[in-house]
């Protein structure tokens, strides 16, 4: 029987690093719960107001704290023990989830309360996410980071696939309180995983190309690093500015952010999906949900069959072609819409739905591959004492890019129609990405064996 080790996801990080294994399981379970809350909050706001705009305002209350505190959260991660930062932020997230459940069981019925709790949740996440991401390079060796990030992509994509469907089902049968309560229970897995981590103080790193098990870098057997040394804890605007100044001098790391922004701002099609379900393919909200799930399914499949990613050396080149494939997939999605036409069908056009799902699944797979290596480059080419702040920038880019993309493609759809907006957005993404790479040709030669920021 042929071996599948080179095809299926590389599970070595789970085998060799018990702390990473616990963290992976804990975060995977809690991410599933968090998707229940995302769906339940949106449904509850709509039930209270009957307004799609009110549901959209949730995004603003989530985005503003995330952007405002993302960079500052990274500065905290670089100044204090990362386990403690992640644990405190996780406790805050758990408390907010409990308050969401409480307001539902008490039938408070206040949209303002929901907006406020979502803002608090987003603020805690802005600190928690950089801490968790900066912890991972201290738990596994650099050569295993692509595999570790692929495993993270699998668990997150499964949560994005199953969570919304399960959340809607729970709300429909038993109400909002049960969905929030299950999230609170599942979140205990993340608390347990972070609690079990060893102390992970920040270390001053002079050579990020050394293996993670060398002194001062930590590793699966030495998570804290033998070179950890007391350092002055400076957390403020100056610390954030130092991180941004450092990023300005690191072209390869900076390019990972720029190409992702180009992909998300110019070709993120989520805002088009409701209209597609009504005007092009039919099926309304059900079709919108299926199309949304297609992204996550593509990402899951890319993660499951990610065995070869752990052996990729020229990671910048792979990112370039992965984002190119993303742009082509979005353009193909638009071409499907052009072929079926805006006919406002009374029944689902099955052929069009299948073709659109295939295009979006390919887009999800491409984005997953890009994300694995963008995160890997950030983790390996950045010294430990800057990882938190650059992870803060990463979360701002990941959160802000799609939101801006919704504005851009929404405007284009109002001018040219949804189909042409997708076609133009996908092709524009490809052009802009390669213009960025032309200005930064070193990125295409980024060598995983000799990481240079």
XYZ file of C-alpha atoms in Angstrom, residues 176-450:
275
model
C -29.700 32.107 21.548
C -28.887 31.209 25.137
C -27.994 27.611 24.354
C -25.620 28.651 21.543
C -23.754 31.115 23.781
C -23.682 28.616 26.653
C -22.190 25.860 24.493
C -19.545 28.346 23.309
C -18.656 29.106 26.941
C -18.347 25.394 27.702
C -16.214 24.682 24.621
C -13.997 27.688 25.371
C -12.857 25.911 28.513
C -10.728 23.746 26.194
C -8.709 26.802 25.150
C -8.318 27.921 28.762
C -7.057 24.465 29.708
C -4.581 24.373 26.804
C -3.119 27.806 27.607
C -3.036 26.999 31.337
C -0.939 23.897 30.639
C 1.670 25.845 28.662
C 5.064 26.430 30.274
C 6.215 29.930 31.064
C 7.136 31.689 27.801
C 8.915 34.958 28.602
C 10.089 37.110 25.691
C 13.725 36.717 24.710
C 16.104 39.004 22.887
C 16.964 37.318 19.614
C 19.960 38.226 17.508
C 19.850 35.498 14.886
C 16.423 34.228 13.866
C 17.924 31.672 11.510
C 19.067 29.443 14.377
C 16.981 26.346 15.168
C 14.220 26.795 17.715
C 15.904 24.394 20.102
C 19.047 26.512 20.444
C 19.530 28.640 23.548
C 17.505 31.802 23.491
C 14.914 30.513 21.049
C 13.053 27.834 22.947
C 11.676 24.738 21.307
C 9.572 21.692 22.007
C 11.863 20.616 24.816
C 12.810 24.090 25.927
C 9.802 26.366 25.391
C 11.068 29.236 27.431
C 14.561 29.241 25.931
C 17.727 29.040 27.942
C 18.650 32.527 26.823
C 15.593 34.171 28.320
C 16.779 37.182 30.225
C 15.147 39.856 32.334
C 14.274 42.864 30.263
C 12.754 46.261 30.827
C 8.990 46.082 30.268
C 8.099 48.995 28.014
C 4.526 49.011 26.712
C 3.197 52.150 25.098
C 3.051 54.130 21.894
C 6.833 54.125 21.610
C 6.867 50.330 21.706
C 4.234 50.151 18.950
C 6.158 52.694 16.864
C 9.333 50.644 17.289
C 7.497 47.662 15.832
C 6.304 49.668 12.833
C 9.783 51.065 12.281
C 11.188 47.562 12.372
C 8.611 46.431 9.814
C 9.612 49.302 7.521
C 13.154 47.901 7.393
C 12.103 44.285 6.692
C 10.990 44.072 3.046
C 10.144 40.366 2.917
C 7.905 40.452 5.987
C 6.355 43.706 4.784
C 5.626 42.178 1.384
C 3.584 39.382 2.981
C 1.253 42.051 4.345
C 1.084 44.019 1.089
C 0.200 41.074 -1.147
C -2.464 39.906 1.290
C -3.990 43.389 1.397
C -4.046 43.430 -2.406
C -5.866 40.083 -2.492
C -8.407 40.986 0.175
C -9.132 44.600 -0.798
C -9.413 43.983 -4.534
C -10.926 40.498 -4.713
C -12.747 39.486 -1.532
C -16.217 38.487 -2.796
C -18.205 37.875 0.409
C -20.263 41.039 -0.045
C -21.478 39.737 -3.422
C -22.863 36.430 -2.156
C -26.328 37.562 -0.926
C -27.118 39.081 -4.326
C -25.764 35.988 -6.086
C -28.221 33.834 -4.147
C -31.142 35.972 -5.306
C -30.297 37.397 -8.735
C -28.001 34.811 -10.342
C -28.245 31.286 -8.929
C -31.411 31.349 -6.827
C -31.996 29.822 -3.434
C -31.593 33.010 -1.445
C -30.011 32.681 1.985
C -29.440 28.940 1.610
C -27.335 29.474 -1.500
C -25.436 32.265 0.249
C -24.603 29.869 3.072
C -23.494 27.137 0.677
C -21.234 29.540 -1.217
C -19.720 30.790 2.047
C -19.058 27.223 3.145
C -17.314 26.501 -0.167
C -14.435 28.794 0.877
C -13.922 26.889 4.100
C -14.227 23.491 2.413
C -11.469 24.473 -0.015
C -9.266 25.572 2.876
C -9.910 22.319 4.756
C -8.974 20.230 1.721
C -5.815 22.284 1.195
C -4.863 21.637 4.809
C -5.641 17.927 4.730
C -3.482 17.446 1.625
C -0.726 19.804 2.777
C 2.023 17.211 3.253
C 4.177 18.727 0.534
C 4.045 22.203 2.090
C 6.477 21.253 4.845
C 9.146 20.632 2.187
C 8.714 23.905 0.279
C 11.900 25.948 0.229
C 11.010 28.950 -1.966
C 8.099 30.138 0.127
C 7.816 33.635 -1.353
C 7.376 32.179 -4.828
C 4.631 29.849 -3.600
C 2.804 32.792 -1.968
C 2.972 34.698 -5.256
C 1.442 31.857 -7.252
C -1.107 31.043 -4.543
C -2.432 34.609 -4.614
C -2.400 34.521 -8.409
C -4.549 31.382 -8.191
C -6.823 33.246 -5.750
C -7.315 36.070 -8.248
C -7.985 33.644 -11.109
C -10.514 31.744 -8.969
C -12.425 34.917 -8.104
C -12.391 35.951 -11.767
C -13.699 32.460 -12.664
C -16.461 32.914 -10.090
C -17.413 36.133 -11.837
C -17.322 34.381 -15.217
C -19.798 31.782 -13.897
C -22.144 34.614 -12.917
C -21.803 36.152 -16.378
C -22.714 32.818 -17.978
C -25.821 32.186 -15.843
C -26.905 35.828 -16.058
C -28.871 38.003 -13.665
C -32.272 36.411 -14.270
C -33.675 36.309 -10.721
C -34.424 32.564 -11.006
C -37.273 31.072 -8.988
C -35.348 27.796 -8.559
C -31.730 27.027 -7.803
C -29.604 26.711 -10.938
C -27.738 23.595 -9.855
C -25.085 23.749 -12.570
C -24.303 27.362 -11.769
C -24.202 26.621 -8.053
C -21.762 23.736 -8.510
C -19.488 25.777 -10.788
C -19.538 28.746 -8.398
C -18.761 26.480 -5.428
C -15.814 24.931 -7.272
C -14.403 28.378 -8.064
C -14.799 29.560 -4.461
C -13.358 26.309 -3.076
C -10.283 26.818 -5.249
C -10.070 30.369 -3.916
C -10.289 29.074 -0.330
C -7.572 26.501 -0.985
C -5.303 29.114 -2.566
C -5.809 31.500 0.331
C -5.028 28.715 2.819
C -1.713 27.939 1.125
C -0.831 31.624 1.039
C -1.755 32.026 4.711
C 0.424 29.081 5.786
C 3.553 30.586 4.266
C 2.788 34.206 5.105
C 2.489 33.197 8.738
C 5.593 30.990 8.502
C 7.721 33.804 7.060
C 6.502 36.163 9.767
C 7.347 33.644 12.488
C 10.754 32.539 11.208
C 12.158 35.787 9.801
C 11.226 37.918 12.792
C 13.268 37.994 16.026
C 11.407 36.818 19.091
C 11.260 40.247 20.721
C 9.369 41.644 17.688
C 7.038 38.721 16.977
C 4.211 39.982 19.155
C 4.083 43.416 17.552
C 4.256 42.039 14.020
C 1.574 39.497 14.886
C -0.465 42.517 15.962
C 0.048 44.038 12.520
C -0.882 40.669 11.032
C -4.245 40.560 12.808
C -4.996 44.153 11.767
C -4.257 43.265 8.128
C -6.240 40.021 8.256
C -9.238 41.750 9.864
C -9.107 45.048 8.020
C -8.383 43.822 4.484
C -11.636 41.872 4.000
C -13.691 44.728 5.487
C -12.164 47.190 3.019
C -12.669 44.612 0.286
C -16.380 44.513 1.011
C -16.537 48.265 0.487
C -14.547 48.116 -2.773
C -16.432 45.219 -4.372
C -19.742 46.515 -3.038
C -19.130 49.812 -4.822
C -18.031 48.062 -8.008
C -21.138 45.875 -7.922
C -23.336 48.960 -7.726
C -21.558 50.402 -10.770
C -20.984 47.357 -13.007
C -22.961 44.508 -11.439
C -21.833 41.626 -9.234
C -20.453 39.469 -12.040
C -18.156 42.102 -13.531
C -17.106 43.220 -10.027
C -15.791 39.696 -9.348
C -14.062 39.407 -12.732
C -12.452 42.846 -12.470
C -11.490 42.332 -8.826
C -9.788 38.999 -9.477
C -7.792 40.311 -12.430
C -6.893 43.561 -10.631
C -5.597 41.503 -7.691
C -3.222 39.604 -9.984
C -1.919 42.766 -11.648
C -1.336 44.635 -8.379
C 0.319 41.667 -6.672
C 2.840 41.236 -9.473
C 3.531 44.977 -9.519
C 4.326 44.722 -5.798
C 6.589 41.742 -6.454
C 8.311 43.565 -9.306
C 9.175 46.309 -6.827
C 10.384 43.688 -4.333
C 11.983 40.883 -6.408
C 13.861 39.493 -3.391
C 10.570 38.150 -2.087
C 10.337 35.646 -4.940
C 13.756 34.315 -3.891
C 12.850 33.977 -0.211
C 14.644 30.839 0.988
C 13.196 28.929 3.945
C 16.664 27.499 4.650
C 18.074 31.022 5.043
